[in-house]
PDB file of C-alpha atoms and ligand atoms in Angstrom:
ATOM      1  CA  MET W   1     104.686  23.875  54.645  1.00 88.00           C
ATOM      2  CA  TYR W   2     101.188  25.257  55.253  1.00 91.00           C
ATOM      3  CA  VAL W   3      98.722  27.741  53.816  1.00 93.00           C
ATOM      4  CA  LYS W   4      99.124  30.795  55.883  1.00 94.00           C
ATOM      5  CA  GLN W   5      96.792  33.112  54.127  1.00 95.00           C
ATOM      6  CA  LEU W   6      94.034  33.026  51.469  1.00 96.00           C
ATOM      7  CA  GLU W   7      93.220  36.317  49.954  1.00 97.00           C
ATOM      8  CA  LEU W   8      89.984  36.609  47.808  1.00 97.00           C
ATOM      9  CA  SER W   9      88.921  39.568  45.617  1.00 97.00           C
ATOM     10  CA  HIS W  10      85.478  39.503  44.019  1.00 96.00           C
ATOM     11  CA  PHE W  11      85.590  35.633  44.159  1.00 96.00           C
ATOM     12  CA  LYS W  12      82.150  33.903  44.183  1.00 95.00           C
ATOM     13  CA  SER W  13      80.292  35.110  47.203  1.00 95.00           C
ATOM     14  CA  PHE W  14      83.243  37.392  48.360  1.00 94.00           C
ATOM     15  CA  GLY W  15      82.115  40.792  47.117  1.00 91.00           C
ATOM     16  CA  SER W  16      85.184  42.781  48.095  1.00 93.00           C
ATOM     17  CA  THR W  17      88.753  41.785  49.067  1.00 95.00           C
ATOM     18  CA  THR W  18      88.894  39.495  52.023  1.00 95.00           C
ATOM     19  CA  ALA W  19      92.024  38.121  53.681  1.00 95.00           C
ATOM     20  CA  ILE W  20      91.547  34.766  55.652  1.00 94.00           C
ATOM     21  CA  PRO W  21      94.577  34.117  57.878  1.00 93.00           C
ATOM     22  CA  LEU W  22      94.940  30.470  58.712  1.00 92.00           C
ATOM     23  CA  LEU W  23      96.837  30.452  61.970  1.00 86.00           C
ATOM     24  CA  SER W  24      99.304  27.626  62.775  1.00 79.00           C
ATOM     25  CA  GLY W  25      97.538  24.756  64.392  1.00 83.00           C
ATOM     26  CA  PHE W  26      93.970  24.061  63.375  1.00 84.00           C
ATOM     27  CA  THR W  27      91.605  26.539  61.772  1.00 87.00           C
ATOM     28  CA  VAL W  28      87.920  25.906  61.543  1.00 90.00           C
ATOM     29  CA  VAL W  29      85.674  27.894  59.290  1.00 92.00           C
ATOM     30  CA  SER W  30      82.031  27.718  60.330  1.00 94.00           C
ATOM     31  CA  GLY W  31      78.813  29.205  59.049  1.00 95.00           C
ATOM     32  CA  PRO W  32      75.386  28.426  57.917  1.00 96.00           C
ATOM     33  CA  ASN W  33      74.651  26.562  54.721  1.00 95.00           C
ATOM     34  CA  GLY W  34      75.402  28.565  51.602  1.00 93.00           C
ATOM     35  CA  SER W  35      77.489  31.134  53.458  1.00 94.00           C
ATOM     36  CA  GLY W  36      80.688  30.449  51.336  1.00 93.00           C
ATOM     37  CA  LYS W  37      82.716  27.889  53.320  1.00 94.00           C
ATOM     38  CA  SER W  38      83.243  25.672  50.304  1.00 92.00           C
ATOM     39  CA  ASN W  39      83.827  28.596  48.132  1.00 94.00           C
ATOM     40  CA  LEU W  40      87.222  29.069  50.002  1.00 94.00           C
ATOM     41  CA  LEU W  41      88.238  25.560  48.778  1.00 92.00           C
ATOM     42  CA  ASP W  42      87.129  26.513  45.293  1.00 92.00           C
ATOM     43  CA  ALA W  43      89.326  29.690  45.657  1.00 94.00           C
ATOM     44  CA  LEU W  44      92.378  27.432  46.653  1.00 94.00           C
ATOM     45  CA  LEU W  45      91.754  24.975  43.768  1.00 93.00           C
ATOM     46  CA  PHE W  46      91.419  28.003  41.378  1.00 94.00           C
ATOM     47  CA  ALA W  47      94.491  29.803  42.462  1.00 95.00           C
ATOM     48  CA  LEU W  48      96.828  26.778  42.405  1.00 94.00           C
ATOM     49  CA  GLY W  49      95.384  25.616  39.092  1.00 91.00           C
ATOM     50  CA  LEU W  50      94.149  22.354  40.342  1.00 88.00           C
ATOM     51  CA  ALA W  51      90.701  22.924  39.283  1.00 77.00           C
ATOM     52  CA  GLY W  52      90.605  21.050  36.055  1.00 67.00           C
ATOM     53  CA  SER W  53      90.958  17.635  37.659  1.00 55.00           C
ATOM     54  CA  ARG W  54      89.528  18.153  41.036  1.00 59.00           C
ATOM     55  CA  GLY W  55      86.012  19.410  40.289  1.00 65.00           C
ATOM     56  CA  MET W  56      85.717  22.855  41.134  1.00 70.00           C
ATOM     57  CA  ARG W  57      82.149  23.815  41.449  1.00 76.00           C
ATOM     58  CA  ALA W  58      81.525  26.114  38.551  1.00 76.00           C
ATOM     59  CA  GLU W  59      80.176  25.458  35.046  1.00 77.00           C
ATOM     60  CA  ARG W  60      82.554  28.008  33.441  1.00 85.00           C
ATOM     61  CA  LEU W  61      85.317  30.128  34.849  1.00 89.00           C
ATOM     62  CA  PRO W  62      83.539  33.515  34.558  1.00 90.00           C
ATOM     63  CA  ASP W  63      80.956  32.040  37.013  1.00 90.00           C
ATOM     64  CA  LEU W  64      83.566  32.478  39.665  1.00 93.00           C
ATOM     65  CA  VAL W  65      83.588  36.239  39.508  1.00 93.00           C
ATOM     66  CA  ASN W  66      81.320  37.700  42.078  1.00 93.00           C
ATOM     67  CA  HIS W  67      77.892  38.508  40.590  1.00 90.00           C
ATOM     68  CA  SER W  68      77.649  42.129  41.704  1.00 88.00           C
ATOM     69  CA  GLN W  69      80.938  42.705  40.002  1.00 82.00           C
ATOM     70  CA  ILE W  70      79.659  41.539  36.640  1.00 77.00           C
ATOM     71  CA  LYS W  71      76.261  43.463  37.262  1.00 80.00           C
ATOM     72  CA  ARG W  72      78.177  46.663  37.873  1.00 77.00           C
ATOM     73  CA  GLY W  73      78.617  46.979  34.103  1.00 75.00           C
ATOM     74  CA  HIS W  74      82.396  47.534  34.005  1.00 80.00           C
ATOM     75  CA  ALA W  75      83.993  46.614  30.525  1.00 83.00           C
ATOM     76  CA  ILE W  76      86.050  44.097  32.496  1.00 88.00           C
ATOM     77  CA  ALA W  77      85.155  42.207  35.625  1.00 91.00           C
ATOM     78  CA  GLU W  78      88.186  40.802  37.582  1.00 94.00           C
ATOM     79  CA  THR W  79      88.687  38.204  40.381  1.00 96.00           C
ATOM     80  CA  ARG W  80      91.883  37.474  42.121  1.00 97.00           C
ATOM     81  CA  VAL W  81      93.071  34.968  44.517  1.00 97.00           C
ATOM     82  CA  THR W  82      96.250  34.902  46.332  1.00 97.00           C
ATOM     83  CA  VAL W  83      97.521  31.973  48.404  1.00 97.00           C
ATOM     84  CA  THR W  84     100.488  32.481  50.874  1.00 96.00           C
ATOM     85  CA  PHE W  85     102.337  29.503  52.147  1.00 95.00           C
ATOM     86  CA  GLU W  86     104.862  29.365  54.825  1.00 93.00           C
ATOM     87  CA  LEU W  87     107.843  26.982  54.748  1.00 92.00           C
ATOM     88  CA  SER W  88     109.947  25.615  57.523  1.00 90.00           C
ATOM     89  CA  PRO W  89     113.771  26.113  57.438  1.00 92.00           C
ATOM     90  CA  GLN W  90     114.121  22.248  56.684  1.00 92.00           C
ATOM     91  CA  GLU W  91     111.708  22.517  53.784  1.00 90.00           C
ATOM     92  CA  LEU W  92     113.592  25.673  52.451  1.00 91.00           C
ATOM     93  CA  GLU W  93     116.874  23.724  52.457  1.00 92.00           C
ATOM     94  CA  GLU W  94     115.313  20.731  50.690  1.00 90.00           C
ATOM     95  CA  LEU W  95     113.916  22.814  48.048  1.00 89.00           C
ATOM     96  CA  ALA W  96     117.193  24.670  47.402  1.00 89.00           C
ATOM     97  CA  ALA W  97     118.896  21.303  47.300  1.00 90.00           C
ATOM     98  CA  ALA W  98     116.302  19.960  44.898  1.00 85.00           C
ATOM     99  CA  GLU W  99     116.648  22.983  42.772  1.00 85.00           C
ATOM    100  CA  ALA W 100     120.361  22.763  42.630  1.00 89.00           C
ATOM    101  CA  ALA W 101     120.308  19.028  41.779  1.00 87.00           C
ATOM    102  CA  GLU W 102     117.833  19.756  38.947  1.00 82.00           C
ATOM    103  CA  ALA W 103     119.882  22.657  37.500  1.00 84.00           C
ATOM    104  CA  GLU W 104     122.954  20.357  37.428  1.00 86.00           C
ATOM    105  CA  GLU W 105     121.079  17.530  35.832  1.00 83.00           C
ATOM    106  CA  ALA W 106     119.645  19.991  33.251  1.00 80.00           C
ATOM    107  CA  GLU W 107     123.161  21.245  32.508  1.00 81.00           C
ATOM    108  CA  ARG W 108     124.351  17.751  32.061  1.00 79.00           C
ATOM    109  CA  HIS W 109     121.721  16.935  29.508  1.00 75.00           C
ATOM    110  CA  THR W 110     121.616  20.003  27.408  1.00 68.00           C
ATOM    111  CA  ASP W 111     125.007  21.661  27.751  1.00 59.00           C
ATOM    112  CA  THR W 112     123.543  25.119  28.063  1.00 55.00           C
ATOM    113  CA  THR W 113     123.954  27.107  31.261  1.00 54.00           C
ATOM    114  CA  ALA W 114     120.597  27.547  32.888  1.00 51.00           C
ATOM    115  CA  THR W 115     119.607  31.308  33.453  1.00 56.00           C
ATOM    116  CA  PRO W 116     119.340  32.067  36.998  1.00 55.00           C
ATOM    117  CA  PRO W 117     115.833  33.256  38.069  1.00 55.00           C
ATOM    118  CA  LYS W 118     115.291  36.941  38.146  1.00 55.00           C
ATOM    119  CA  PRO W 119     115.600  38.607  41.587  1.00 53.00           C
ATOM    120  CA  ASP W 120     112.173  39.689  42.723  1.00 50.00           C
ATOM    121  CA  THR W 121     112.806  43.309  43.665  1.00 52.00           C
ATOM    122  CA  GLU W 122     109.381  44.423  44.383  1.00 56.00           C
ATOM    123  CA  SER W 123     108.372  41.554  46.658  1.00 59.00           C
ATOM    124  CA  THR W 124     107.518  42.296  50.272  1.00 77.00           C
ATOM    125  CA  LEU W 125     107.554  38.508  51.063  1.00 84.00           C
ATOM    126  CA  ALA W 126     109.635  37.007  53.772  1.00 87.00           C
ATOM    127  CA  PRO W 127     112.151  34.486  52.586  1.00 87.00           C
ATOM    128  CA  ASN W 128     110.216  31.653  54.218  1.00 91.00           C
ATOM    129  CA  GLU W 129     107.023  32.580  52.459  1.00 94.00           C
ATOM    130  CA  TRP W 130     105.861  31.525  48.932  1.00 95.00           C
ATOM    131  CA  GLN W 131     102.822  33.052  47.069  1.00 96.00           C
ATOM    132  CA  VAL W 132     100.700  32.115  44.239  1.00 97.00           C
ATOM    133  CA  THR W 133      98.205  34.449  42.554  1.00 97.00           C
ATOM    134  CA  ARG W 134      95.595  33.873  39.908  1.00 97.00           C
ATOM    135  CA  LYS W 135      93.643  36.524  38.064  1.00 97.00           C
ATOM    136  CA  LEU W 136      90.668  36.043  35.947  1.00 95.00           C
ATOM    137  CA  ARG W 137      89.377  38.976  33.696  1.00 95.00           C
ATOM    138  CA  VAL W 138      85.959  38.673  32.177  1.00 92.00           C
ATOM    139  CA  THR W 139      84.741  41.112  29.463  1.00 91.00           C
ATOM    140  CA  LYS W 140      81.219  42.118  29.041  1.00 86.00           C
ATOM    141  CA  GLN W 141      80.950  39.846  26.134  1.00 86.00           C
ATOM    142  CA  GLY W 142      81.747  36.737  28.318  1.00 85.00           C
ATOM    143  CA  THR W 143      85.229  36.068  26.969  1.00 91.00           C
ATOM    144  CA  TYR W 144      87.936  35.742  29.574  1.00 92.00           C
ATOM    145  CA  THR W 145      91.601  35.588  30.217  1.00 94.00           C
ATOM    146  CA  SER W 146      93.510  33.973  33.145  1.00 93.00           C
ATOM    147  CA  SER W 147      96.840  34.594  34.374  1.00 96.00           C
ATOM    148  CA  TYR W 148      99.197  33.070  37.140  1.00 96.00           C
ATOM    149  CA  ALA W 149     102.043  34.535  39.148  1.00 96.00           C
ATOM    150  CA  ILE W 150     104.544  33.293  41.545  1.00 96.00           C
ATOM    151  CA  ASN W 151     105.754  35.626  44.228  1.00 94.00           C
ATOM    152  CA  GLY W 152     104.469  38.346  42.041  1.00 93.00           C
ATOM    153  CA  GLU W 153     106.118  37.356  38.740  1.00 94.00           C
ATOM    154  CA  SER W 154     103.798  35.986  36.132  1.00 95.00           C
ATOM    155  CA  CYS W 155     104.321  32.458  35.074  1.00 96.00           C
ATOM    156  CA  THR W 156     102.630  29.886  32.856  1.00 95.00           C
ATOM    157  CA  LEU W 157     100.381  27.059  34.382  1.00 93.00           C
ATOM    158  CA  THR W 158     103.158  24.560  33.470  1.00 93.00           C
ATOM    159  CA  GLN W 159     105.742  26.499  35.438  1.00 93.00           C
ATOM    160  CA  LEU W 160     103.332  26.665  38.483  1.00 95.00           C
ATOM    161  CA  HIS W 161     102.720  23.090  38.263  1.00 93.00           C
ATOM    162  CA  GLU W 162     106.472  22.260  38.221  1.00 92.00           C
ATOM    163  CA  GLN W 163     106.933  24.322  41.320  1.00 93.00           C
ATOM    164  CA  LEU W 164     103.922  22.772  43.112  1.00 93.00           C
ATOM    165  CA  ASN W 165     105.223  19.409  42.216  1.00 89.00           C
ATOM    166  CA  ARG W 166     108.495  20.175  44.076  1.00 88.00           C
ATOM    167  CA  ARG W 167     106.372  20.963  47.151  1.00 90.00           C
ATOM    168  CA  ARG W 168     104.494  17.812  46.677  1.00 86.00           C
ATOM    169  CA  ILE W 169     101.131  19.433  45.640  1.00 89.00           C
ATOM    170  CA  TYR W 170      99.731  17.603  42.676  1.00 83.00           C
ATOM    171  CA  PRO W 171      96.846  18.459  40.327  1.00 80.00           C
ATOM    172  CA  GLU W 172      95.505  14.784  40.765  1.00 74.00           C
ATOM    173  CA  GLY W 173      96.483  14.514  44.244  1.00 76.00           C
ATOM    174  CA  TYR W 174      94.670  14.654  47.500  1.00 79.00           C
ATOM    175  CA  ASN W 175      96.274  17.785  49.029  1.00 85.00           C
ATOM    176  CA  VAL W 176      92.821  19.335  49.041  1.00 86.00           C
ATOM    177  CA  VAL W 177      90.034  17.169  50.387  1.00 85.00           C
ATOM    178  CA  LEU W 178      86.757  18.381  49.208  1.00 84.00           C
ATOM    179  CA  GLN W 179      83.277  17.987  50.808  1.00 82.00           C
ATOM    180  CA  GLY W 180      82.063  14.468  49.829  1.00 83.00           C
ATOM    181  CA  ASP W 181      85.590  13.112  49.125  1.00 84.00           C
ATOM    182  CA  VAL W 182      85.757  10.785  52.034  1.00 86.00           C
ATOM    183  CA  THR W 183      82.238   9.357  51.318  1.00 89.00           C
ATOM    184  CA  SER W 184      83.164   8.819  47.728  1.00 87.00           C
ATOM    185  CA  ILE W 185      86.430   7.008  48.575  1.00 86.00           C
ATOM    186  CA  ILE W 186      84.513   4.612  50.825  1.00 89.00           C
ATOM    187  CA  SER W 187      81.936   3.958  48.317  1.00 92.00           C
ATOM    188  CA  MET W 188      84.118   3.523  45.224  1.00 91.00           C
ATOM    189  CA  ASN W 189      85.184   0.215  43.712  1.00 93.00           C
ATOM    190  CA  SER W 190      88.483  -1.355  44.311  1.00 92.00           C
ATOM    191  CA  ARG W 191      89.936  -0.399  40.792  1.00 93.00           C
ATOM    192  CA  GLN W 192      89.136   3.181  41.548  1.00 90.00           C
ATOM    193  CA  ARG W 193      90.659   3.067  44.872  1.00 89.00           C
ATOM    194  CA  ARG W 194      93.711   1.603  43.537  1.00 90.00           C
ATOM    195  CA  GLU W 195      94.068   4.582  41.224  1.00 87.00           C
ATOM    196  CA  ILE W 196      94.137   6.794  44.414  1.00 83.00           C
ATOM    197  CA  ILE W 197      96.783   4.671  45.888  1.00 86.00           C
ATOM    198  CA  ASP W 198      98.914   4.897  42.562  1.00 86.00           C
ATOM    199  CA  GLU W 199      98.446   8.644  42.794  1.00 80.00           C
ATOM    200  CA  LEU W 200      99.453   8.918  46.514  1.00 79.00           C
ATOM    201  CA  ALA W 201     102.469   6.551  45.766  1.00 82.00           C
ATOM    202  CA  GLY W 202     103.659   8.706  42.851  1.00 79.00           C
ATOM    203  CA  VAL W 203     103.247   5.861  40.259  1.00 86.00           C
ATOM    204  CA  ALA W 204     100.354   7.443  38.336  1.00 83.00           C
ATOM    205  CA  LYS W 205     102.608  10.398  37.469  1.00 81.00           C
ATOM    206  CA  PHE W 206     104.779   8.128  35.383  1.00 90.00           C
ATOM    207  CA  ASP W 207     101.783   6.552  33.664  1.00 90.00           C
ATOM    208  CA  ARG W 208     100.566  10.159  32.663  1.00 88.00           C
ATOM    209  CA  ARG W 209     104.121  10.898  31.258  1.00 92.00           C
ATOM    210  CA  ILE W 210     104.020   7.662  29.371  1.00 95.00           C
ATOM    211  CA  ASN W 211     100.680   8.479  27.739  1.00 95.00           C
ATOM    212  CA  GLN W 212     101.912  12.030  27.092  1.00 95.00           C
ATOM    213  CA  ALA W 213     105.082  10.769  25.378  1.00 97.00           C
ATOM    214  CA  LYS W 214     103.012   8.219  23.354  1.00 97.00           C
ATOM    215  CA  ASP W 215     100.638  10.999  22.216  1.00 97.00           C
ATOM    216  CA  LYS W 216     103.609  13.081  21.137  1.00 97.00           C
ATOM    217  CA  LEU W 217     105.084  10.178  19.075  1.00 97.00           C
ATOM    218  CA  ASP W 218     101.807   9.588  17.430  1.00 97.00           C
ATOM    219  CA  ALA W 219     101.552  13.166  16.454  1.00 97.00           C
ATOM    220  CA  VAL W 220     105.106  13.163  15.038  1.00 97.00           C
ATOM    221  CA  LYS W 221     104.526   9.970  13.112  1.00 97.00           C
ATOM    222  CA  GLU W 222     101.477  11.393  11.523  1.00 97.00           C
ATOM    223  CA  GLN W 223     103.342  14.513  10.463  1.00 97.00           C
ATOM    224  CA  GLU W 224     106.189  12.281   9.101  1.00 97.00           C
ATOM    225  CA  GLU W 225     103.596  10.363   7.079  1.00 97.00           C
ATOM    226  CA  ARG W 226     102.077  13.567   5.737  1.00 97.00           C
ATOM    227  CA  SER W 227     105.543  14.954   4.722  1.00 97.00           C
ATOM    228  CA  ARG W 228     106.275  11.639   2.952  1.00 96.00           C
ATOM    229  CA  ILE W 229     103.247  11.841   0.824  1.00 96.00           C
ATOM    230  CA  VAL W 230     104.118  15.472  -0.069  1.00 96.00           C
ATOM    231  CA  GLU W 231     107.708  14.502  -0.916  1.00 96.00           C
ATOM    232  CA  GLN W 232     106.386  11.523  -3.168  1.00 96.00           C
ATOM    233  CA  GLU W 233     104.023  14.004  -5.006  1.00 95.00           C
ATOM    234  CA  LEU W 234     106.718  16.547  -5.714  1.00 95.00           C
ATOM    235  CA  ASN W 235     109.065  13.706  -6.926  1.00 94.00           C
ATOM    236  CA  ASP W 236     106.475  12.200  -9.280  1.00 86.00           C
TER     237      ASP W 236
HETATM  238  P1  ATP Q 301      77.220  24.134  52.848  1.00 83.23           P
HETATM  239  O1  ATP Q 301      77.310  24.277  54.377  1.00 83.23           O
HETATM  240  O2  ATP Q 301      75.785  23.890  52.420  1.00 83.23           O
HETATM  241  O3  ATP Q 301      78.197  23.268  52.294  1.00 83.23           O
HETATM  242  P2  ATP Q 301      78.846  26.412  52.143  1.00 83.23           P
HETATM  243  O4  ATP Q 301      79.072  27.322  53.323  1.00 83.23           O
HETATM  244  O5  ATP Q 301      79.942  25.472  51.786  1.00 83.23           O
HETATM  245  O6  ATP Q 301      77.518  25.619  52.334  1.00 83.23           O
HETATM  246  P3  ATP Q 301      79.261  27.568  49.516  1.00 83.23           P
HETATM  247  O7  ATP Q 301      78.840  26.433  48.699  1.00 83.23           O
HETATM  248  O8  ATP Q 301      80.651  27.760  49.647  1.00 83.23           O
HETATM  249  O9  ATP Q 301      78.494  27.426  50.914  1.00 83.23           O
HETATM  250  O10 ATP Q 301      78.653  28.863  49.101  1.00 83.23           O
HETATM  251  C1  ATP Q 301      77.443  28.957  48.237  1.00 83.23           C
HETATM  252  C2  ATP Q 301      76.933  30.408  48.060  1.00 83.23           C
HETATM  253  O11 ATP Q 301      77.938  31.081  47.236  1.00 83.23           O
HETATM  254  C3  ATP Q 301      75.658  30.497  47.523  1.00 83.23           C
HETATM  255  O12 ATP Q 301      74.924  31.257  48.300  1.00 83.23           O
HETATM  256  C4  ATP Q 301      75.959  31.149  46.222  1.00 83.23           C
HETATM  257  O13 ATP Q 301      74.886  31.992  45.740  1.00 83.23           O
HETATM  258  C5  ATP Q 301      77.167  31.921  46.337  1.00 83.23           C
HETATM  259  N1  ATP Q 301      77.943  32.123  45.130  1.00 83.23           N
HETATM  260  C6  ATP Q 301      78.415  31.263  44.301  1.00 83.23           C
HETATM  261  N2  ATP Q 301      78.899  31.931  43.204  1.00 83.23           N
HETATM  262  C7  ATP Q 301      78.743  33.266  43.337  1.00 83.23           C
HETATM  263  C8  ATP Q 301      79.110  34.406  42.603  1.00 83.23           C
HETATM  264  N3  ATP Q 301      79.653  34.372  41.456  1.00 83.23           N
HETATM  265  N4  ATP Q 301      78.683  35.573  43.033  1.00 83.23           N
HETATM  266  C9  ATP Q 301      78.076  35.671  44.097  1.00 83.23           C
HETATM  267  N5  ATP Q 301      77.737  34.685  44.980  1.00 83.23           N
HETATM  268  C10 ATP Q 301      78.047  33.372  44.609  1.00 83.23           C
HETATM  269 MG1   MG Q 302      80.026  23.501  51.578  1.00 83.23          MG
END
């Protein structure tokens, strides 16, 4: 699977809507310093919701909206990035198999029949294409809302991450190698390097899930304790 096209609308230095086709093989983007090459990677991280952990270069999300768009004084300034992937027939088959297996597994565990995904009638995508879009809307006051969509249908970040996971793209992974990443891997200590190997081997994912489950358990225990106190007071 590869990124076929990146489309940016009012994103950072891209003032209008620009489509960047990445032809099969090897695509190089060249240009002088500060011309917006790294902004393309920021756009990729932004759209796929990978930004949190992989250091996108922006203090706050609203900084991602093209400045002229904000200066124009509309009530709402908006930026949008769409990433189009192309999958090989083999990958499509693997995905379908994984989805079927997962649906079966879910059924076995919950006894409820999973609702089939809604057919996407408006989409003009080819069956071997897969598209992720993120929009960010910033008001004059500086508050903002962000939304994601897969193949034109809105979804949550969790749903997007699930789908990306199936395609072996991970928020903490190294699918996107940023400027300076190689240098930092060479100069880091062995423990940090080990963390990267755990990440690549897929072990770190389970560590994270264990921690998430522990946090949840702690929260439930706290709630239980609180309820017990209230119960005791009512009984007294
Ligand atoms: P280098 O070769 O030095 O790595 P680069 O081509 O990777 O440079 P980027 O870092 O991608 O360059 O682009 C930086 C440019 O983007 C700067 O000129 C900056 O002014 C511009 N820029 C960043 N955010 C915005 C924004 N919100 N609106 C307009 N321009 C922006
Ligand atoms: Mg750069």
